[in-house]
């Protein structure tokens, strides 16, 4: 039974790793300065910081 648990764990980790390595990258490194003045990690500006 232990073999089944180990097999499932290894297959799951392999699937996560394969998904991660096959996903497209942004093509450049992202630095914190890219998001200066942003509230959200996506870079959306803060509603309170927008000009009225």
Tab-separated table of N, CA, C and O in Angstrom:
chain	number	residue	atom	x	y	z
A	1	UNK	N	0.824	-1.201	0.000
A	1	UNK	CA	0.000	0.000	0.000
A	1	UNK	C	0.868	1.265	0.000
A	1	UNK	O	0.492	2.266	-0.585
A	2	UNK	N	2.004	1.187	0.666
A	2	UNK	CA	2.895	2.336	0.707
A	2	UNK	C	3.398	2.670	-0.697
A	2	UNK	O	3.590	3.842	-1.031
A	3	UNK	N	3.603	1.661	-1.520
A	3	UNK	CA	4.049	1.867	-2.900
A	3	UNK	C	3.036	2.683	-3.690
A	3	UNK	O	3.400	3.543	-4.489
A	4	UNK	N	1.748	2.442	-3.437
A	4	UNK	CA	0.691	3.184	-4.142
A	4	UNK	C	0.742	4.656	-3.752
A	4	UNK	O	0.665	5.547	-4.609
A	5	UNK	N	0.891	4.952	-2.456
A	5	UNK	CA	0.954	6.344	-2.006
A	5	UNK	C	2.181	7.059	-2.577
A	5	UNK	O	2.092	8.201	-3.016
A	6	UNK	N	3.307	6.378	-2.570
A	6	UNK	CA	4.526	6.982	-3.110
A	6	UNK	C	4.381	7.216	-4.612
A	6	UNK	O	4.770	8.267	-5.131
A	7	UNK	N	3.783	6.280	-5.311
A	7	UNK	CA	3.586	6.423	-6.762
A	7	UNK	C	2.676	7.601	-7.082
A	7	UNK	O	2.961	8.392	-7.985
A	8	UNK	N	1.584	7.729	-6.340
A	8	UNK	CA	0.653	8.845	-6.561
A	8	UNK	C	1.341	10.172	-6.268
A	8	UNK	O	1.189	11.147	-7.019
A	9	UNK	N	2.117	10.234	-5.208
A	9	UNK	CA	2.825	11.460	-4.856
A	9	UNK	C	3.845	11.839	-5.927
A	9	UNK	O	3.913	12.996	-6.357
A	10	UNK	N	4.616	10.881	-6.393
A	10	UNK	CA	5.624	11.151	-7.418
A	10	UNK	C	4.963	11.570	-8.727
A	10	UNK	O	5.411	12.523	-9.385
A	11	UNK	N	3.892	10.903	-9.115
A	11	UNK	CA	3.190	11.273	-10.352
A	11	UNK	C	2.573	12.669	-10.237
A	11	UNK	O	2.592	13.441	-11.195
A	12	UNK	N	2.027	12.998	-9.078
A	12	UNK	CA	1.460	14.335	-8.872
A	12	UNK	C	2.522	15.414	-8.960
A	12	UNK	O	2.321	16.451	-9.606
A	13	UNK	N	3.656	15.188	-8.305
A	13	UNK	CA	4.745	16.170	-8.372
A	13	UNK	C	5.288	16.299	-9.788
A	13	UNK	O	5.620	17.403	-10.231
A	14	UNK	N	5.371	15.193	-10.507
A	14	UNK	CA	5.832	15.247	-11.891
A	14	UNK	C	4.855	16.031	-12.765
A	14	UNK	O	5.273	16.797	-13.641
A	15	UNK	N	3.556	15.880	-12.511
A	15	UNK	CA	2.556	16.618	-13.285
A	15	UNK	C	2.647	18.117	-13.010
A	15	UNK	O	2.565	18.936	-13.929
A	16	UNK	N	2.836	18.490	-11.743
A	16	UNK	CA	2.966	19.907	-11.394
A	16	UNK	C	4.223	20.487	-12.027
A	16	UNK	O	4.209	21.589	-12.595
A	17	UNK	N	5.327	19.761	-11.970
A	17	UNK	CA	6.576	20.232	-12.549
A	17	UNK	C	6.475	20.358	-14.070
A	17	UNK	O	6.921	21.351	-14.651
A	18	UNK	N	5.851	19.396	-14.710
A	18	UNK	CA	5.697	19.450	-16.168
A	18	UNK	C	4.814	20.633	-16.574
A	18	UNK	O	5.099	21.322	-17.556
A	19	UNK	N	3.760	20.895	-15.808
A	19	UNK	CA	2.882	22.026	-16.106
A	19	UNK	C	3.637	23.339	-15.940
A	19	UNK	O	3.507	24.253	-16.748
A	20	UNK	N	4.419	23.429	-14.891
A	20	UNK	CA	5.171	24.655	-14.633
A	20	UNK	C	6.212	24.913	-15.723
A	20	UNK	O	6.357	26.040	-16.200
A	21	UNK	N	6.911	23.876	-16.116
A	21	UNK	CA	7.966	24.049	-17.114
A	21	UNK	C	7.427	24.270	-18.520
A	21	UNK	O	8.114	24.853	-19.363
A	22	UNK	N	6.208	23.849	-18.781
A	22	UNK	CA	5.649	24.019	-20.124
A	22	UNK	C	4.836	25.302	-20.264
A	22	UNK	O	4.407	25.637	-21.359
A	23	UNK	N	4.620	26.033	-19.186
A	23	UNK	CA	3.842	27.264	-19.272
A	23	UNK	C	4.690	28.365	-19.900
A	23	UNK	O	5.905	28.421	-19.691
A	24	UNK	N	4.057	29.248	-20.662
A	24	UNK	CA	4.820	30.320	-21.308
A	24	UNK	C	5.322	31.336	-20.280
A	24	UNK	O	4.663	31.604	-19.280
A	25	UNK	N	6.476	31.872	-20.536
A	25	UNK	CA	7.024	32.877	-19.641
A	25	UNK	C	6.730	34.258	-20.201
A	25	UNK	O	6.356	34.416	-21.356
A	26	UNK	N	6.948	35.255	-19.381
A	26	UNK	CA	6.713	36.626	-19.834
A	26	UNK	C	7.832	37.102	-20.757
A	26	UNK	O	7.714	38.143	-21.383
A	27	UNK	N	8.932	36.388	-20.802
A	27	UNK	CA	10.014	36.739	-21.699
A	27	UNK	C	11.039	37.677	-21.094
A	27	UNK	O	12.045	37.964	-21.694
A	28	UNK	N	10.768	38.150	-19.902
A	28	UNK	CA	11.732	39.021	-19.234
A	28	UNK	C	11.555	38.876	-17.736
A	28	UNK	O	10.506	38.473	-17.248
A	29	UNK	N	12.576	39.253	-17.024
A	29	UNK	CA	12.492	39.222	-15.564
A	29	UNK	C	11.630	40.378	-15.090
A	29	UNK	O	11.623	41.459	-15.681
A	30	UNK	N	10.898	40.156	-14.029
A	30	UNK	CA	10.022	41.189	-13.477
A	30	UNK	C	10.635	41.683	-12.183
A	30	UNK	O	11.000	40.907	-11.318
A	31	UNK	N	10.772	42.976	-12.081
A	31	UNK	CA	11.342	43.564	-10.875
A	31	UNK	C	10.265	44.348	-10.129
A	31	UNK	O	9.262	44.759	-10.713
A	32	UNK	N	10.464	44.588	-8.847
A	32	UNK	CA	9.478	45.353	-8.070
A	32	UNK	C	9.257	46.762	-8.608
A	32	UNK	O	8.184	47.330	-8.448
A	33	UNK	N	10.257	47.329	-9.287
A	33	UNK	CA	10.103	48.679	-9.824
A	33	UNK	C	9.057	48.737	-10.935
A	33	UNK	O	8.517	49.795	-11.231
A	34	UNK	N	8.781	47.588	-11.570
A	34	UNK	CA	7.766	47.559	-12.618
A	34	UNK	C	6.381	47.871	-12.070
A	34	UNK	O	5.496	48.294	-12.803
A	35	UNK	N	6.189	47.632	-10.784
A	35	UNK	CA	4.875	47.799	-10.185
A	35	UNK	C	4.842	48.973	-9.204
A	35	UNK	O	3.997	49.028	-8.328
A	36	UNK	N	5.745	49.914	-9.338
A	36	UNK	CA	5.778	51.060	-8.436
A	36	UNK	C	4.472	51.837	-8.559
A	36	UNK	O	4.018	52.164	-9.648
A	37	UNK	N	3.831	52.091	-7.449
A	37	UNK	CA	2.567	52.814	-7.430
A	37	UNK	C	1.365	51.946	-7.710
A	37	UNK	O	0.263	52.454	-7.876
A	38	UNK	N	1.543	50.648	-7.746
A	38	UNK	CA	0.430	49.742	-8.013
A	38	UNK	C	-0.026	49.086	-6.723
A	38	UNK	O	0.769	48.801	-5.844
A	39	UNK	N	-1.331	48.850	-6.630
A	39	UNK	CA	-1.883	48.165	-5.463
A	39	UNK	C	-1.896	46.657	-5.670
A	39	UNK	O	-1.720	45.895	-4.733
A	40	UNK	N	-2.146	46.250	-6.894
A	40	UNK	CA	-2.324	44.831	-7.188
A	40	UNK	C	-1.065	44.267	-7.838
A	40	UNK	O	-0.322	44.991	-8.500
A	41	UNK	N	-0.819	42.967	-7.662
A	41	UNK	CA	0.348	42.350	-8.299
A	41	UNK	C	0.309	42.432	-9.822
A	41	UNK	O	1.337	42.354	-10.475
A	42	UNK	N	-0.880	42.619	-10.403
A	42	UNK	CA	-0.985	42.699	-11.863
A	42	UNK	C	-0.551	44.059	-12.381
A	42	UNK	O	-0.431	44.260	-13.578
A	43	UNK	N	-0.327	45.031	-11.465
A	43	UNK	CA	0.112	46.353	-11.873
A	43	UNK	C	-1.010	47.358	-12.019
A	43	UNK	O	-0.784	48.463	-12.473
A	44	UNK	N	-2.214	46.981	-11.608
A	44	UNK	CA	-3.343	47.908	-11.682
A	44	UNK	C	-3.113	49.070	-10.728
A	44	UNK	O	-2.635	48.877	-9.609
A	45	UNK	N	-3.415	50.275	-11.161
A	45	UNK	CA	-3.197	51.434	-10.279
A	45	UNK	C	-4.209	51.455	-9.140
A	45	UNK	O	-5.293	50.905	-9.242
A	46	UNK	N	-3.816	52.091	-8.046
A	46	UNK	CA	-4.721	52.226	-6.903
A	46	UNK	C	-5.852	53.183	-7.262
A	46	UNK	O	-5.590	54.239	-7.837
A	47	UNK	N	-7.088	52.826	-6.948
A	47	UNK	CA	-8.196	53.755	-7.236
A	47	UNK	C	-8.040	55.080	-6.514
A	47	UNK	O	-8.405	56.122	-7.031
A	48	UNK	N	-7.454	55.059	-5.322
A	48	UNK	CA	-7.296	56.294	-4.574
A	48	UNK	C	-6.188	57.178	-5.142
A	48	UNK	O	-6.144	58.364	-4.882
A	49	UNK	N	-5.301	56.611	-5.945
A	49	UNK	CA	-4.193	57.362	-6.522
A	49	UNK	C	-4.519	57.934	-7.890
A	49	UNK	O	-3.742	58.685	-8.452
A	50	UNK	N	-5.689	57.579	-8.452
A	50	UNK	CA	-6.055	58.071	-9.781
A	50	UNK	C	-6.474	59.547	-9.689
A	50	UNK	O	-7.039	59.990	-8.697
A	51	UNK	N	-6.206	60.265	-10.761
A	51	UNK	CA	-6.594	61.676	-10.797
A	51	UNK	C	-8.105	61.771	-10.933
A	51	UNK	O	-8.735	61.010	-11.661
A	52	UNK	N	-8.658	62.727	-10.237
A	52	UNK	CA	-10.126	62.906	-10.276
A	52	UNK	C	-10.512	64.042	-11.167
A	52	UNK	O	-9.859	64.950	-11.443
